[in-house]
Amino acid sequence: SHLNVDRRKDRLKLAKAHRNWSVTDWKRVISSDETKINLLESDGIQYTWKEGGQPDQSHNIKETRRRQKSLMVWGCMTSLGVGYACRVYDGTMKAADYVHILSTTYKDILAYYDSKNKDVVFQQDDWPAQSPDLNPIEHLWHHVKIRLGAYETRAKNVKELWERFDYEWNQFIIEDLEPYYDSMPDRVLACIKNKCNNTGY
């Protein structure tokens, strides 16, 4: 799909800066991002329930929207596996929340994988937006949401949604992540060749 001029400029800047990176270079990158998962919807559609096969009434739709809650999650991925997912309780990532995550969760992730700050490249959420081809963690969010949508019953509340998310997130193994790191040099070159529109990766 075509992106606006500013998006393409951001993508071109990043792609040119990393055009000579090898797979080994990319495997030093820790990719991080946040995502929101709605409790009553997964695709922008407001779901309502009908009783006895009767058509939905307007007050049912309004009530569903009023009650709609969501789960905000921060996470990261490394070439050795995913990092700890972190639930953002107020539903919005504030500066203080982010600082806390970096000083606790992120440090725990480095320790778990026996990594040092000087040995990794931490890719934060200022990476070009709308760029899943250049930010592999966006693919992981997509896969987790598909898995959550496959449950036979809806999560009863945000707590249960978080528990399901945390379980599914921790099912990712190195073999799931390797293709994204291995393909990053090709993704960057494809971005440049495609005039920094999305590449289809």
Coordinates of C-alpha atoms in Angstrom, one line a residue:
S1 CA 0.0 0.0 0.0
H2 CA 1.1 3.6 -0.5
L3 CA 2.2 5.7 2.4
N4 CA 2.2 9.5 2.8
V5 CA 5.4 11.5 2.1
D6 CA 6.5 11.8 5.8
R7 CA 6.1 8.0 6.3
R8 CA 8.2 7.3 3.2
K9 CA 10.9 9.7 4.3
D10 CA 11.1 8.0 7.7
R11 CA 11.3 4.6 6.0
L12 CA 13.9 5.8 3.5
K13 CA 16.1 7.3 6.3
L14 CA 16.1 4.1 8.2
A15 CA 16.6 1.8 5.2
K16 CA 19.6 3.8 3.9
A17 CA 21.1 3.8 7.4
H18 CA 20.9 0.0 7.5
R19 CA 21.3 -1.0 3.9
N20 CA 24.7 -2.6 4.6
W21 CA 23.7 -4.5 7.7
S22 CA 24.1 -8.2 7.7
V23 CA 21.9 -10.8 9.4
T24 CA 24.4 -10.9 12.2
D25 CA 24.0 -7.1 12.7
W26 CA 20.2 -7.4 12.7
K27 CA 20.4 -10.2 15.3
R28 CA 21.7 -7.7 17.8
V29 CA 18.5 -5.7 17.5
I30 CA 15.9 -5.9 20.2
S31 CA 12.6 -4.8 18.6
S32 CA 10.1 -3.3 21.0
D33 CA 6.6 -1.9 20.6
E34 CA 3.2 -1.6 22.3
T35 CA -0.2 -2.8 21.1
K36 CA -3.8 -2.6 22.2
I37 CA -6.2 -5.5 22.3
N38 CA -9.9 -4.8 22.6
L39 CA -11.9 -7.1 24.9
L40 CA -15.1 -6.9 22.9
E41 CA -13.7 -6.4 19.4
S42 CA -10.6 -7.4 17.4
D43 CA -11.3 -5.8 14.0
G44 CA -12.9 -2.4 14.7
I45 CA -16.4 -3.9 14.6
Q46 CA -18.6 -3.4 17.6
Y47 CA -20.1 -6.8 18.6
T48 CA -23.6 -7.0 20.2
W49 CA -25.6 -9.9 21.4
K50 CA -29.2 -10.7 20.5
E51 CA -31.8 -12.5 22.7
G52 CA -34.1 -15.1 21.2
G53 CA -33.1 -14.2 17.6
Q54 CA -34.4 -10.7 17.9
P55 CA -32.7 -7.9 16.0
D56 CA -30.2 -5.8 17.9
Q57 CA -31.7 -2.8 19.5
S58 CA -29.9 0.6 19.6
H59 CA -29.6 0.5 23.4
N60 CA -27.8 -2.9 23.2
I61 CA -25.2 -1.4 20.8
K62 CA -24.7 1.7 22.9
E63 CA -24.3 -0.4 26.1
T64 CA -21.7 -2.6 24.4
R65 CA -19.7 0.4 23.4
R66 CA -19.8 1.9 26.8
R67 CA -18.5 -1.3 28.4
Q68 CA -15.8 -2.0 25.9
K69 CA -12.4 -2.3 27.5
S70 CA -9.0 -3.0 26.2
L71 CA -5.6 -4.4 27.1
M72 CA -2.5 -2.4 26.5
V73 CA 0.7 -4.4 26.3
W74 CA 4.4 -3.5 25.8
G75 CA 6.7 -6.2 24.5
C76 CA 10.0 -6.9 22.8
M77 CA 11.6 -9.6 20.8
T78 CA 15.3 -10.7 20.5
S79 CA 16.9 -13.1 18.2
L80 CA 17.1 -15.5 21.1
G81 CA 13.4 -15.3 22.0
V82 CA 10.7 -12.9 23.0
G83 CA 11.1 -10.7 26.1
Y84 CA 8.7 -10.4 29.0
A85 CA 5.4 -8.9 28.0
C86 CA 4.4 -6.0 30.3
R87 CA 0.8 -5.0 30.9
V88 CA 0.1 -1.2 30.9
Y89 CA -2.7 -0.9 33.5
D90 CA -4.3 2.4 32.6
G91 CA -4.5 1.5 29.0
T92 CA -2.2 4.3 27.9
M93 CA 1.5 4.3 27.9
K94 CA 2.7 7.4 29.9
A95 CA 6.3 8.6 30.1
A96 CA 6.6 7.3 33.6
D97 CA 5.4 3.9 32.6
Y98 CA 7.9 3.7 29.8
V99 CA 10.8 4.7 32.1
H100 CA 9.7 2.1 34.6
I101 CA 9.6 -0.6 32.0
L102 CA 13.1 0.3 30.7
S103 CA 14.5 0.3 34.3
T104 CA 12.9 -3.0 35.3
T105 CA 11.5 -5.3 32.7
Y106 CA 14.0 -4.4 30.0
K107 CA 16.9 -4.9 32.3
D108 CA 15.5 -8.3 33.4
I109 CA 15.2 -9.3 29.7
L110 CA 18.9 -8.4 29.1
A111 CA 19.9 -10.4 32.2
Y112 CA 17.7 -13.4 31.1
Y113 CA 19.5 -13.6 27.8
D114 CA 22.9 -12.7 29.3
S115 CA 23.2 -9.6 27.1
K116 CA 24.8 -6.3 27.8
N117 CA 23.6 -2.9 26.7
K118 CA 26.7 -2.4 24.6
D119 CA 26.1 -5.6 22.7
V120 CA 22.6 -4.9 21.6
V121 CA 20.7 -2.3 19.5
F122 CA 17.5 -1.3 21.3
Q123 CA 14.9 -0.4 18.7
Q124 CA 12.3 1.7 20.5
D125 CA 8.8 2.9 19.4
D126 CA 10.2 5.8 17.3
W127 CA 10.7 3.3 14.5
P128 CA 8.8 4.2 11.3
A129 CA 5.1 3.8 11.9
Q130 CA 2.9 1.5 9.7
S131 CA 6.0 -0.5 8.8
P132 CA 5.5 -4.1 9.8
D133 CA 8.1 -5.0 7.0
L134 CA 10.7 -3.1 8.9
N135 CA 9.5 -3.8 12.5
P136 CA 9.1 -7.6 12.9
I137 CA 7.4 -7.4 16.3
E138 CA 4.3 -6.1 14.5
H139 CA 4.0 -9.5 12.9
L140 CA 4.1 -11.1 16.4
W141 CA 1.3 -8.9 17.6
H142 CA -0.7 -10.0 14.5
H143 CA -0.1 -13.7 15.2
V144 CA -1.0 -13.4 18.9
K145 CA -4.2 -11.7 18.1
I146 CA -5.1 -14.5 15.7
R147 CA -4.5 -17.0 18.4
L148 CA -6.6 -15.0 20.9
G149 CA -9.4 -14.9 18.3
A150 CA -9.3 -18.7 18.0
Y151 CA -10.4 -19.3 21.6
E152 CA -13.9 -20.8 21.7
T153 CA -15.1 -18.4 24.4
R154 CA -14.4 -14.7 24.8
A155 CA -12.3 -13.5 27.7
K156 CA -14.6 -12.6 30.5
N157 CA -12.6 -9.5 31.5
V158 CA -9.3 -7.7 30.8
K159 CA -7.5 -9.9 33.5
E160 CA -8.4 -13.1 31.6
L161 CA -7.5 -11.5 28.3
W162 CA -4.1 -10.6 29.7
E163 CA -3.6 -14.2 31.0
R164 CA -4.4 -15.6 27.6
F165 CA -2.1 -13.1 25.9
D166 CA 0.8 -13.8 28.3
Y167 CA 0.4 -17.5 27.6
E168 CA 0.3 -17.2 23.9
W169 CA 3.1 -14.7 23.8
N170 CA 5.4 -17.1 25.6
Q171 CA 4.7 -19.9 23.1
F172 CA 7.0 -18.2 20.5
I173 CA 10.3 -20.0 20.1
I174 CA 13.5 -19.1 18.4
E175 CA 12.5 -20.8 15.2
D176 CA 9.4 -18.6 15.0
L177 CA 11.6 -15.4 15.1
E178 CA 14.6 -16.5 13.0
P179 CA 12.8 -15.9 9.6
Y180 CA 12.2 -12.2 10.5
Y181 CA 15.8 -11.6 11.4
D182 CA 17.2 -13.6 8.5
S183 CA 15.1 -11.6 6.0
M184 CA 15.8 -8.1 7.4
P185 CA 18.6 -7.3 4.8
D186 CA 16.2 -8.2 2.0
R187 CA 13.4 -6.2 3.6
V188 CA 15.6 -3.1 3.8
L189 CA 16.7 -3.4 0.1
A190 CA 13.1 -4.1 -1.0
C191 CA 12.0 -0.9 0.9
I192 CA 14.5 1.2 -1.0
K193 CA 13.7 -0.5 -4.3
N194 CA 10.0 0.0 -3.8
K195 CA 10.5 3.8 -3.1
C196 CA 9.8 3.1 0.5
N197 CA 6.2 2.1 0.1
N198 CA 5.3 -1.1 2.0
T199 CA 7.0 -4.1 0.5
G200 CA 4.6 -6.9 1.2
Y201 CA 6.9 -8.6 3.8

